[in-house]
Coordinates of C-alpha atoms in Angstrom, one line a residue:
Chain A
M7 CA 220.4 -0.4 -68.8
H8 CA 220.0 -3.9 -69.8
P9 CA 221.2 -4.5 -73.1
E10 CA 218.2 -6.0 -74.6
L11 CA 216.0 -3.6 -73.3
I12 CA 216.1 -1.0 -76.0
E13 CA 214.9 -4.0 -78.5
I14 CA 211.9 -4.6 -75.9
M15 CA 211.6 -1.0 -75.6
R16 CA 211.1 -0.5 -79.8
D17 CA 208.6 -3.9 -79.4
Q18 CA 206.1 -1.5 -77.4
V19 CA 206.4 1.1 -79.7
C20 CA 205.6 -1.2 -82.2
T21 CA 202.6 -2.3 -80.1
I22 CA 201.5 1.4 -79.6
Y23 CA 201.4 2.3 -83.1
R24 CA 199.5 -1.0 -84.3
A25 CA 197.1 -0.2 -81.9
V26 CA 196.6 3.5 -82.7
T27 CA 197.3 2.9 -86.6
G28 CA 196.6 -0.3 -86.9
A29 CA 199.4 -1.0 -89.9
D30 CA 203.4 -1.5 -88.7
L31 CA 205.5 0.8 -87.6
P32 CA 207.4 2.1 -91.0
T33 CA 210.6 1.3 -91.6
A34 CA 213.4 3.6 -89.7
E35 CA 214.2 6.8 -92.0
P36 CA 218.1 7.4 -92.9
A37 CA 219.8 8.8 -90.2
T38 CA 220.0 13.1 -90.3
S39 CA 222.3 15.2 -89.8
E40 CA 221.0 16.2 -86.7
P41 CA 223.1 15.2 -83.4
E42 CA 221.7 11.6 -82.2
P43 CA 220.0 11.8 -79.0
S44 CA 221.5 10.1 -75.7
L45 CA 219.9 7.1 -74.9
E46 CA 219.0 9.1 -71.7
E47 CA 216.9 11.5 -74.2
V48 CA 215.5 8.2 -75.9
T49 CA 214.5 6.8 -72.3
R50 CA 212.5 9.5 -71.3
S51 CA 210.7 10.3 -75.0
F52 CA 209.6 6.4 -74.1
A53 CA 208.3 7.3 -71.1
E54 CA 206.7 10.3 -72.7
L55 CA 205.1 8.2 -75.0
E56 CA 203.9 5.5 -72.5
A57 CA 202.3 8.2 -70.6
L58 CA 200.6 9.6 -73.4
A59 CA 199.3 6.5 -74.7
R60 CA 197.8 5.5 -71.0
T61 CA 195.7 8.7 -71.3
S62 CA 193.6 7.0 -74.2
P63 CA 191.5 4.1 -72.7
A64 CA 191.5 2.7 -75.9
L65 CA 195.0 2.2 -76.1
S66 CA 195.4 1.2 -72.5
E67 CA 193.2 -1.7 -73.0
R68 CA 195.1 -2.9 -76.2
V69 CA 199.2 -1.9 -75.0
P70 CA 200.2 -4.5 -71.9
P71 CA 201.9 -2.1 -69.2
F72 CA 205.4 -1.9 -69.8
S73 CA 207.2 -2.4 -67.2
F74 CA 206.4 -4.3 -63.9
T75 CA 206.7 -5.2 -59.9
P76 CA 206.5 -8.9 -59.7
P77 CA 204.5 -10.0 -56.1
L78 CA 206.9 -12.4 -54.0
D79 CA 206.1 -14.3 -50.7
V80 CA 209.2 -14.6 -48.2
F81 CA 209.0 -17.9 -45.6
L82 CA 211.4 -19.2 -43.1
D83 CA 212.3 -22.9 -44.5
G84 CA 214.4 -24.0 -40.8
E85 CA 217.2 -21.4 -40.9
D86 CA 217.0 -20.3 -44.4
L87 CA 214.9 -17.8 -46.0
L88 CA 212.9 -18.8 -49.1
I89 CA 212.0 -16.1 -51.4
E90 CA 209.1 -17.0 -54.1
V91 CA 208.9 -14.8 -56.9
A92 CA 206.2 -14.8 -59.5
V93 CA 207.7 -14.2 -63.1
P94 CA 205.4 -16.3 -65.5
G95 CA 206.9 -16.3 -69.0
V96 CA 210.5 -15.0 -68.0
E97 CA 213.8 -17.3 -68.9
R98 CA 216.1 -18.1 -66.2
N99 CA 218.7 -16.4 -68.3
D100 CA 216.8 -13.1 -68.1
V101 CA 216.9 -12.7 -64.0
T102 CA 219.7 -11.2 -62.0
V103 CA 219.5 -11.4 -58.4
E104 CA 222.4 -9.9 -56.0
C105 CA 222.2 -10.3 -52.4
A106 CA 224.7 -6.9 -50.8
D107 CA 224.8 -5.1 -48.3
G108 CA 221.6 -7.1 -46.7
T109 CA 219.7 -6.0 -49.6
L110 CA 218.2 -8.8 -52.0
V111 CA 217.8 -7.0 -55.6
I112 CA 215.7 -9.3 -58.1
S113 CA 215.4 -7.9 -61.6
G114 CA 215.0 -9.4 -65.2
I115 CA 213.3 -8.4 -68.3
R116 CA 209.9 -10.7 -69.7
R117 CA 210.2 -10.3 -73.6
G118 CA 207.3 -9.7 -75.3
H119 CA 206.5 -12.9 -77.8
R120 CA 204.2 -11.2 -80.2
G121 CA 205.1 -11.4 -84.0
S122 CA 204.9 -8.6 -86.7
Q123 CA 201.9 -10.1 -87.8
E124 CA 199.9 -10.1 -84.4
R125 CA 197.7 -7.1 -83.4
P126 CA 197.0 -5.9 -80.0
Y127 CA 193.5 -6.7 -79.4
S128 CA 193.7 -6.6 -75.6
G129 CA 196.9 -6.8 -73.6
E130 CA 196.9 -7.2 -69.9
I131 CA 200.0 -9.2 -69.0
P132 CA 202.8 -6.8 -68.4
Y133 CA 206.0 -7.1 -70.0
G134 CA 209.5 -5.5 -70.0
P135 CA 211.6 -4.9 -67.2
F136 CA 210.6 -6.0 -63.4
Y137 CA 212.4 -5.1 -60.2
R138 CA 212.1 -5.9 -56.7
A139 CA 214.3 -5.0 -53.7
L140 CA 214.2 -6.6 -50.3
R141 CA 215.4 -5.8 -47.0
V142 CA 216.8 -9.4 -45.8
P143 CA 215.6 -9.6 -42.5
L144 CA 218.2 -11.8 -41.0
P145 CA 221.6 -12.1 -41.3
M146 CA 221.9 -14.5 -44.2
S147 CA 224.8 -15.3 -46.9
S148 CA 225.2 -13.1 -49.7
E149 CA 225.5 -16.0 -52.3
P150 CA 221.8 -17.2 -53.1
T151 CA 220.6 -20.0 -54.5
V152 CA 218.4 -19.4 -57.8
G153 CA 215.9 -21.6 -59.5
L154 CA 213.0 -21.1 -61.8
D155 CA 210.1 -23.5 -61.7
R156 CA 206.8 -22.9 -63.9
G157 CA 207.0 -19.3 -63.8
L158 CA 208.2 -19.3 -60.1
L159 CA 211.1 -17.8 -59.2
R160 CA 212.8 -19.5 -55.9
V161 CA 216.0 -17.7 -54.2
R162 CA 217.1 -19.4 -51.1
L163 CA 219.5 -17.4 -49.0
M164 CA 221.1 -19.6 -46.4
S165 CA 221.5 -18.7 -42.9
L166 CA 225.4 -17.8 -42.0
A167 CA 225.5 -20.7 -39.8
T168 CA 224.6 -23.0 -42.3
N169 CA 226.3 -21.9 -44.8
N170 CA 229.6 -21.8 -42.9
Q171 CA 228.7 -25.5 -41.9
T172 CA 228.4 -26.7 -45.9
Q173 CA 231.4 -24.3 -47.0
E174 CA 233.4 -26.3 -44.0
A175 CA 231.9 -29.9 -45.3
T176 CA 232.9 -29.3 -48.9
P177 CA 236.1 -29.5 -50.3
S178 CA 237.9 -27.0 -52.2
P179 CA 238.3 -28.3 -55.6
S180 CA 242.2 -27.1 -55.1
Q181 CA 242.6 -29.4 -52.4
P182 CA 242.8 -33.2 -53.6
Q183 CA 240.7 -35.6 -51.8
S184 CA 242.1 -37.9 -49.6
Chain B
M26 CA 227.3 -5.4 -74.5
T27 CA 227.4 -1.9 -75.6
L28 CA 224.4 -0.6 -77.4
A29 CA 224.7 0.4 -80.6
T30 CA 224.3 4.0 -81.5
H31 CA 222.4 3.2 -84.4
E32 CA 220.1 1.0 -82.8
V33 CA 218.9 3.9 -80.0
Q34 CA 218.5 6.0 -82.9
Q35 CA 216.1 3.8 -84.5
L36 CA 214.3 3.5 -81.2
N37 CA 214.2 7.3 -81.3
Q38 CA 212.5 7.7 -84.6
A39 CA 210.3 4.9 -84.1
I40 CA 209.0 6.7 -80.9
Q41 CA 208.7 9.9 -82.4
A42 CA 206.3 8.2 -85.1
A43 CA 204.3 7.0 -82.5
M44 CA 204.3 9.4 -80.7
R45 CA 202.7 11.7 -83.8
A46 CA 200.5 8.4 -84.6
V47 CA 198.9 8.7 -80.8
R48 CA 198.6 12.4 -80.8
S49 CA 196.6 12.7 -84.6
G50 CA 194.8 9.6 -83.8
G51 CA 196.4 7.8 -86.6
P52 CA 195.6 7.3 -90.4
Q53 CA 192.1 6.9 -91.1
S54 CA 192.8 4.4 -93.6
A55 CA 195.2 2.1 -92.3
G56 CA 195.0 -1.6 -92.7
G57 CA 195.5 -4.8 -90.2
F58 CA 193.5 -4.5 -86.9
G59 CA 192.4 -0.7 -88.1
Q60 CA 190.9 -2.2 -91.6
Q61 CA 189.2 -5.0 -89.7
F62 CA 186.8 -2.5 -88.1
G63 CA 186.4 -0.1 -90.9
G64 CA 189.6 2.0 -90.5
G65 CA 192.2 3.0 -87.6
F66 CA 190.7 4.3 -84.1
G67 CA 192.3 7.1 -83.2
M68 CA 191.7 8.9 -79.5
P69 CA 188.5 9.9 -78.2
G70 CA 188.1 13.3 -78.2
G71 CA 189.4 16.4 -80.6
N72 CA 187.2 16.5 -83.8
G73 CA 185.2 13.5 -82.7
A74 CA 186.2 11.5 -85.6
W75 CA 186.5 8.7 -83.4
E76 CA 183.3 8.8 -81.8
Q77 CA 182.2 9.4 -85.1
Q78 CA 183.4 6.1 -86.8
L79 CA 182.4 4.1 -83.1
S80 CA 178.9 5.7 -83.9
D81 CA 178.8 5.0 -87.6
Q82 CA 179.4 1.3 -87.0
V83 CA 177.2 0.9 -84.0
R84 CA 174.5 2.5 -86.0
E85 CA 174.4 0.3 -89.2
R86 CA 174.6 -3.0 -86.8
I87 CA 171.7 -2.0 -85.1
R88 CA 169.5 -0.8 -87.5
D89 CA 170.0 -4.5 -89.2
A90 CA 169.5 -6.2 -86.3
V91 CA 166.6 -4.3 -85.3
R92 CA 165.2 -4.8 -89.0
E93 CA 165.8 -8.3 -88.9
R94 CA 164.6 -8.9 -85.3
V95 CA 162.4 -6.7 -84.1
T96 CA 159.9 -6.2 -87.1
Q97 CA 158.5 -9.2 -87.6
T98 CA 157.9 -10.7 -84.0
A99 CA 157.0 -7.5 -82.9
S100 CA 153.7 -7.4 -85.8
E101 CA 153.3 -11.2 -85.0
R102 CA 152.9 -10.7 -81.3
L103 CA 150.8 -7.3 -81.6
A104 CA 148.5 -9.3 -84.4
A105 CA 147.9 -11.9 -81.5
S106 CA 147.2 -9.7 -78.9
A107 CA 144.6 -7.7 -81.1
R108 CA 143.3 -10.8 -82.1
K109 CA 142.8 -12.4 -78.4
R110 CA 140.6 -8.9 -77.5
I111 CA 139.2 -9.0 -80.9
H112 CA 138.0 -12.7 -79.6
E113 CA 136.6 -11.1 -76.5
A114 CA 134.9 -8.2 -77.9
T115 CA 133.2 -10.2 -80.4
R116 CA 132.0 -12.7 -77.8
R117 CA 131.0 -9.7 -75.4
R118 CA 128.9 -7.5 -77.4
L119 CA 128.0 -8.9 -81.0
G120 CA 124.3 -10.1 -79.6
A121 CA 123.7 -6.7 -78.4
D122 CA 124.9 -5.2 -81.7
I123 CA 122.8 -7.9 -83.7
R124 CA 120.0 -7.2 -81.4
A125 CA 120.3 -3.4 -82.3
A126 CA 121.0 -4.2 -85.8
L127 CA 117.8 -5.6 -86.1
I128 CA 115.6 -3.4 -84.5
E129 CA 116.9 -0.4 -86.7
G130 CA 116.4 -2.6 -90.0
Q131 CA 112.7 -2.7 -88.8
G132 CA 112.8 1.0 -89.2
G133 CA 112.9 1.3 -92.9
P134 CA 110.5 3.0 -95.1
E135 CA 109.3 -0.4 -96.5
G136 CA 109.5 -2.5 -93.0
F137 CA 112.2 -4.8 -92.4
D138 CA 115.3 -4.4 -94.4
L139 CA 118.4 -6.9 -94.4
D140 CA 120.7 -4.1 -96.2
R141 CA 120.2 -1.8 -93.1
V142 CA 120.6 -4.5 -90.6
Q143 CA 124.1 -5.2 -92.3
T144 CA 125.0 -1.4 -93.2
K145 CA 124.2 -0.7 -88.9
L146 CA 125.6 -4.1 -87.8
S147 CA 129.0 -3.4 -90.0
E148 CA 129.2 0.0 -88.5
R149 CA 128.8 -0.7 -84.9
L150 CA 131.0 -3.7 -84.4
G151 CA 133.8 -2.0 -86.6
E152 CA 134.3 1.0 -84.9
A153 CA 134.1 -1.0 -81.9
L154 CA 137.0 -4.0 -83.0
H155 CA 138.5 -0.8 -84.5
D156 CA 138.7 0.5 -80.8
R157 CA 139.5 -2.3 -79.0
A158 CA 142.2 -3.3 -81.6
V159 CA 144.1 -0.4 -81.4
E160 CA 143.7 -0.6 -77.4
A161 CA 145.2 -4.2 -77.7
I162 CA 148.5 -2.5 -79.5
R163 CA 148.7 0.0 -77.5
E164 CA 148.7 -1.7 -74.5
G165 CA 150.6 -4.7 -76.1
A166 CA 153.4 -2.3 -77.8
R167 CA 155.6 -2.4 -74.8
E168 CA 155.9 -6.0 -74.7
A169 CA 156.0 -6.9 -78.2
I170 CA 159.1 -4.7 -78.9
R171 CA 161.2 -4.6 -75.8
E172 CA 162.4 -7.9 -75.3
R173 CA 163.4 -8.3 -79.2
L174 CA 164.6 -4.6 -79.3
N175 CA 166.8 -5.0 -76.0
T176 CA 168.2 -8.0 -77.7
A177 CA 169.1 -6.3 -80.9
C178 CA 170.4 -3.3 -79.7
R179 CA 172.6 -5.1 -77.0
E180 CA 174.1 -7.7 -79.4
A181 CA 174.6 -5.1 -81.7
V182 CA 177.1 -3.1 -79.9
M183 CA 178.7 -6.1 -78.1
N184 CA 179.6 -7.3 -81.5
S185 CA 180.8 -4.0 -83.0
V186 CA 184.1 -2.3 -82.1
V187 CA 182.6 -0.6 -79.1
A188 CA 183.2 -3.5 -76.9
Q189 CA 186.5 -3.8 -78.1
H190 CA 187.3 -0.6 -77.3
L191 CA 185.6 0.1 -74.4
G192 CA 184.8 -3.0 -73.0
R193 CA 181.6 -5.1 -72.3
D194 CA 180.3 -3.6 -69.7
E195 CA 180.4 -0.1 -71.7
A196 CA 179.0 -1.6 -74.1
E197 CA 175.6 -2.8 -72.5
Q198 CA 175.3 0.5 -70.8
I199 CA 175.4 1.9 -74.7
G200 CA 172.9 -0.5 -75.8
S201 CA 170.8 -0.4 -73.0
K202 CA 170.5 3.3 -73.5
I203 CA 170.1 3.2 -77.0
R204 CA 167.1 0.8 -76.4
E205 CA 165.7 3.1 -73.9
S206 CA 165.9 6.0 -76.6
L207 CA 164.0 4.0 -79.1
E208 CA 161.6 1.9 -77.3
S209 CA 159.1 4.8 -76.7
E210 CA 159.3 6.3 -79.8
L211 CA 158.9 3.4 -81.4
R212 CA 155.9 2.2 -79.4
E213 CA 153.9 5.7 -80.2
R214 CA 154.6 5.0 -83.7
I215 CA 153.3 1.9 -84.4
A216 CA 150.2 2.9 -82.0
A217 CA 149.5 5.8 -84.1
A218 CA 150.6 4.2 -87.2
A219 CA 148.2 1.3 -86.1
R220 CA 145.0 3.5 -85.4
D221 CA 145.4 4.8 -89.1
A222 CA 146.0 2.2 -90.9
L223 CA 143.4 -0.5 -89.5
K224 CA 140.5 1.7 -89.1
E225 CA 139.5 1.4 -92.7
E226 CA 140.7 -2.5 -93.1
I227 CA 138.7 -4.0 -90.1
R228 CA 135.2 -2.1 -91.2
E229 CA 136.2 -3.4 -95.1
R230 CA 136.9 -7.1 -93.4
V231 CA 133.5 -6.9 -90.8
H232 CA 131.3 -5.1 -93.9
K233 CA 132.7 -8.2 -96.2
A234 CA 132.0 -10.8 -93.3
V235 CA 128.5 -9.6 -92.5
R236 CA 127.1 -9.5 -96.0
E237 CA 128.3 -12.7 -96.8
R238 CA 126.9 -14.7 -93.9
L239 CA 124.1 -12.5 -92.4
P240 CA 121.6 -13.5 -95.1
E241 CA 121.7 -17.4 -94.8
A242 CA 122.3 -16.7 -90.7
M243 CA 119.0 -15.0 -90.7
Q244 CA 117.7 -17.9 -92.6
A245 CA 118.8 -20.3 -90.1
G246 CA 117.9 -18.2 -87.1
L247 CA 114.4 -17.2 -88.2
A248 CA 113.9 -21.1 -88.4
Q249 CA 115.2 -21.5 -85.1
M250 CA 113.2 -18.9 -83.6
Q251 CA 109.7 -20.3 -85.4
S252 CA 110.4 -23.9 -84.3
G253 CA 111.3 -22.4 -80.6
G254 CA 108.0 -20.5 -80.1
G255 CA 109.0 -17.2 -81.7
D256 CA 111.7 -16.2 -79.1
P257 CA 113.7 -13.7 -80.6
E258 CA 116.9 -14.7 -78.5
R259 CA 117.3 -17.7 -80.2
L260 CA 117.5 -15.8 -83.6
I261 CA 120.3 -13.6 -82.2
M262 CA 121.9 -16.3 -80.8
V263 CA 122.0 -18.4 -84.2
V264 CA 123.0 -15.3 -86.2
R265 CA 125.8 -14.5 -83.3
E266 CA 127.0 -17.8 -83.5
R267 CA 127.2 -18.2 -87.6
L268 CA 128.7 -14.6 -87.9
G269 CA 131.1 -14.3 -84.8
D270 CA 133.8 -16.7 -86.3
A271 CA 133.6 -15.4 -89.7
V272 CA 134.3 -11.5 -88.5
E273 CA 136.7 -12.9 -86.3
E274 CA 138.7 -14.8 -88.4
R275 CA 138.3 -11.9 -91.5
V276 CA 139.2 -9.4 -89.1
A277 CA 142.2 -10.6 -87.5
E278 CA 143.4 -12.0 -91.0
G279 CA 143.2 -8.3 -91.9
I280 CA 144.9 -6.9 -89.0
K281 CA 147.9 -9.4 -89.3
E282 CA 148.5 -8.4 -92.7
R283 CA 148.4 -4.6 -92.1
L284 CA 150.0 -4.8 -89.1
R285 CA 153.1 -6.3 -90.9
E286 CA 153.7 -3.4 -92.9
T287 CA 152.8 -0.9 -90.2
V288 CA 155.5 -1.9 -88.0
R289 CA 157.8 -2.2 -90.8
D290 CA 157.4 1.2 -91.7
S291 CA 157.6 2.2 -88.2
V292 CA 160.4 1.0 -87.5
E293 CA 162.2 2.3 -90.6
E294 CA 161.0 5.6 -89.6
T295 CA 161.9 5.4 -85.8
L296 CA 165.6 4.2 -87.6
Q297 CA 165.7 7.1 -90.0
D298 CA 164.5 9.5 -87.6
R299 CA 165.9 8.7 -83.9
L300 CA 168.4 6.1 -84.5
P301 CA 171.6 8.8 -85.3
T302 CA 170.9 10.8 -82.3
A303 CA 170.2 8.1 -80.1
V304 CA 173.6 5.9 -80.6
R305 CA 175.8 9.4 -80.6
S306 CA 174.3 10.6 -77.7
A307 CA 175.0 7.0 -75.9
I308 CA 178.2 6.5 -77.0
S309 CA 179.4 10.5 -76.0
E310 CA 177.5 10.1 -72.6
R311 CA 179.8 6.9 -71.9
L312 CA 182.9 8.6 -73.6
M313 CA 182.6 11.4 -71.1
A314 CA 181.6 9.2 -68.7
R315 CA 185.0 7.4 -68.9
Q316 CA 186.7 10.5 -69.3
F317 CA 185.8 11.9 -65.8
G318 CA 186.2 8.8 -63.8
V319 CA 183.1 6.9 -63.4
G320 CA 183.1 4.0 -62.3
T321 CA 187.0 1.9 -61.3
Q322 CA 188.4 2.0 -64.4
R323 CA 192.1 1.9 -63.9
Y324 CA 194.5 2.9 -66.9
G325 CA 198.1 1.2 -66.7
A326 CA 198.6 -1.7 -64.6
G327 CA 202.3 -1.5 -64.4
G328 CA 204.1 -0.4 -61.3
G329 CA 207.9 -0.3 -62.1
S330 CA 210.0 2.5 -62.9
L331 CA 208.2 3.4 -66.3
G332 CA 204.8 1.9 -65.1
G333 CA 201.4 2.6 -66.0
Q334 CA 199.4 5.7 -64.1
Q335 CA 196.1 5.8 -62.7
F336 CA 193.5 8.0 -63.9
G337 CA 190.0 8.9 -62.5
A338 CA 189.0 9.3 -58.9
G339 CA 186.6 6.3 -59.4
T340 CA 183.0 7.7 -58.4
V341 CA 182.8 11.4 -59.1
S342 CA 180.3 11.2 -62.4
G343 CA 178.6 8.7 -60.6
A344 CA 178.0 10.1 -57.4
M345 CA 176.8 13.4 -58.7
T346 CA 174.4 11.4 -61.0
D347 CA 173.0 9.6 -57.8
S348 CA 172.5 12.6 -56.0
L349 CA 170.8 14.7 -58.7
R350 CA 168.7 11.5 -59.5
E351 CA 167.8 11.1 -55.5
R352 CA 167.2 15.1 -55.9
I353 CA 164.8 14.8 -58.9
A354 CA 163.1 12.4 -57.4
E355 CA 162.6 13.4 -53.9
N356 CA 161.3 16.9 -55.8
F357 CA 158.9 15.1 -57.8
R358 CA 157.6 12.3 -55.5
E359 CA 156.4 15.6 -52.8
R360 CA 154.6 17.1 -55.9
I361 CA 152.9 13.5 -56.7
D362 CA 151.6 13.6 -53.3
E363 CA 150.2 16.7 -52.9
E364 CA 148.9 16.8 -56.0
M365 CA 148.5 14.2 -58.3
S366 CA 145.6 12.0 -56.8
E367 CA 143.5 15.0 -56.0
R368 CA 143.9 15.9 -59.5
L369 CA 142.8 12.8 -61.1
G370 CA 140.4 12.2 -58.8
S371 CA 138.4 14.9 -60.0
L372 CA 138.9 14.2 -63.1
I373 CA 137.9 10.7 -63.1
K374 CA 134.4 12.1 -61.2
E375 CA 134.0 14.7 -63.5
R376 CA 134.4 12.7 -66.8
L377 CA 131.6 10.0 -65.5
E378 CA 129.4 12.2 -64.7
S379 CA 129.5 13.7 -68.0
A380 CA 129.3 10.5 -69.7
Q381 CA 126.5 9.4 -67.8
R382 CA 124.8 12.9 -68.7
E383 CA 125.6 12.3 -72.1
R384 CA 124.9 8.8 -73.0
L385 CA 123.2 7.4 -69.9
G386 CA 119.4 8.4 -70.8
E387 CA 120.1 7.3 -74.5
A388 CA 121.3 3.9 -73.3
V389 CA 118.1 3.2 -71.1
R390 CA 116.1 4.1 -73.6
G391 CA 117.4 2.4 -76.4
A392 CA 117.2 -0.8 -74.3
L393 CA 113.7 -0.6 -73.0
A394 CA 113.0 0.3 -77.0
E395 CA 114.9 -3.3 -77.8
Q396 CA 113.3 -5.1 -75.5
M397 CA 109.6 -4.0 -76.5
A398 CA 110.9 -4.5 -80.4
L399 CA 111.9 -8.1 -79.9
G400 CA 108.8 -9.0 -77.7
G401 CA 110.6 -10.5 -75.2
G402 CA 109.2 -8.6 -72.1
F403 CA 111.5 -6.6 -69.5
D404 CA 114.0 -9.1 -68.5
A405 CA 116.0 -6.8 -66.0
D406 CA 119.2 -8.7 -67.1
Q407 CA 119.4 -8.4 -70.8
I408 CA 118.3 -4.5 -70.0
A409 CA 121.5 -4.6 -67.8
E410 CA 123.3 -5.5 -70.5
A411 CA 122.1 -3.9 -73.3
V412 CA 122.7 -0.5 -71.2
R413 CA 126.3 -1.5 -70.2
D414 CA 127.3 -2.4 -74.0
R415 CA 125.7 1.0 -74.9
I416 CA 128.0 3.2 -72.6
A417 CA 130.7 1.2 -71.0
D418 CA 133.0 1.5 -74.3
H419 CA 132.5 5.4 -73.6
L420 CA 132.7 5.5 -70.2
C421 CA 136.2 3.6 -70.5
D422 CA 137.5 5.9 -73.7
T423 CA 136.6 9.2 -72.3
V424 CA 138.1 8.1 -68.8
A425 CA 141.2 6.7 -69.9
H426 CA 141.6 9.6 -72.5
G427 CA 141.2 12.0 -69.9
I428 CA 143.9 10.8 -67.5
R429 CA 146.5 10.5 -70.2
E430 CA 146.2 14.0 -71.0
R431 CA 146.2 15.0 -67.5
L432 CA 148.9 12.4 -67.1
A433 CA 151.3 14.4 -69.8
E434 CA 150.3 17.7 -68.5
F435 CA 150.9 16.8 -65.1
L436 CA 154.3 15.5 -66.2
R437 CA 155.3 18.3 -68.5
E438 CA 154.3 20.9 -65.9
H439 CA 156.0 19.1 -62.5
L440 CA 158.5 16.7 -64.1
T441 CA 160.4 19.8 -65.8
A442 CA 159.8 22.0 -62.4
S443 CA 161.6 19.3 -60.5
V444 CA 164.2 18.8 -62.6
R445 CA 165.1 22.6 -62.6
S446 CA 164.8 22.6 -59.0
A447 CA 167.1 19.6 -58.6
V448 CA 169.8 21.0 -60.7
S449 CA 169.6 24.2 -59.3
Q450 CA 169.8 23.0 -55.8
S451 CA 172.6 20.6 -56.7
A452 CA 174.5 24.0 -58.4
T453 CA 174.0 26.0 -54.8
R454 CA 175.7 22.9 -53.4
G455 CA 178.6 22.8 -55.9
E456 CA 177.9 19.5 -57.0
T457 CA 177.7 19.8 -60.8
G458 CA 180.1 21.7 -63.0
A459 CA 181.8 24.6 -61.5
G460 CA 181.9 22.8 -58.2
A461 CA 183.5 19.3 -59.5
S462 CA 186.7 20.2 -57.4
T463 CA 184.2 19.4 -54.2
M464 CA 183.8 16.2 -55.7
G465 CA 187.4 15.3 -56.4
L466 CA 187.5 16.1 -59.8
H467 CA 190.9 17.9 -60.1

């Protein structure tokens, strides 16, 4: 689990609580003698809460969806593969892009921005964790170039041929230039 | 980075608190968002507290909006309609009424009696103008209240918490339903109240105007008649001209004053008796429709590992409603085709014959006597006009009354039967209630 996901989950719980009661979530009670739940159990409880909240039309309209699958476009740019993923409101540091065994995995977190004084009125833009996996159709480099501009994540995978040429042309930092 | 145990524990506590809040519908005296809209709003269903809260707020908003927007405008429009009808009726029949009253005034023990003329003229004219005014109010009530009532209901619901909770489309539909429920009730109440309230008012106003203006008008008319070779029509023409505007003005003024309070009382009574049920049932209906998946409402747009869910196949109740509506319409249409025109045709014929039997002879006799008494010879046009004036209103009233009664009876009988038949057909085909699974409701 992403280390900061727990904070975002707590934000979502607070949002649901506010939407239902109109009040802030009470401060956590002191720990009891009961055994501490595992992270897996807490995650399951969170999923149950989410599902329960979605059974109410009134709540569904006011609490934004938690977790999402961002839409993406894939282009062939010359011999390179260019993937554009729509992730508005996401910081570059919150995105992870990995390519292994011919599969490109893009995951990350869109953080909420709600302050404690804000009350949920209508929530449609999803936040929380996102995830996309894409089978790369051609033999490509496993080291993607990633950039984020105006909410669009651009992932470029160079073809193996181009990649090799680039590596050959670029002197190694350990080798002194002549 | 590892997750601290106390963070996980805090999250767990928060989840449990939220879970309890969602399941219980939330505390009723919460602040923040809830406070803004009169308390926290919990889940629909359960003990109905949530629905009750919505209904209470919508009811109060509509009450204020209807009082503010409908009462004054409706009374002004109805007064304008009634005034127009009074003007037409006065122009059309005042001459004939004066002629008849003059004849009756000659029949006193001491010859011509002006008081008797006044009384007879006031009675005839007052009754006729009352009928026309009430008729105008009944006919105009729909238009007078519909637009404003619609706006008042719509805006009240759109600005209430209903629109925030259920969305603007649902709010529109709820506003429309409430308007439908109130409209016919309000219309009937206004028409009935106006009939009672205006009778004495119009009679008094006519009587006063006639008493004040008739002597002077008669003097002017007699002078004109003498200078015109003794033609009684000149007398009638002058009296009509001098009396017409005064009667019209006084009556219209009285109607306007009395209608204001009549409409206000009718609005208050309708809001008192009908509004709570109308609001509650409109909201319940929409909530039920949402719960069972009418339309394409989607709950939870997320698609990730913990994403939202989709509820409702989309058109179950809609399809059921459409099917039932079609079936009822079909059943009803068949019955109308078979019986309605036949029944109404025979009714009109019967009423016309009856009215002619009762009134035509008397009308012809009166018209001839009038001509003889006024010494104007036998003018076919004047006799025709006099006969028409004597029976036209009665014919209209008796036929209209008969049609209204027959229609109400027909609707009671056949609409009920059509609905019952359509519903039982639907049930047989498994389209309602128990048969919901065949429509995709699982």
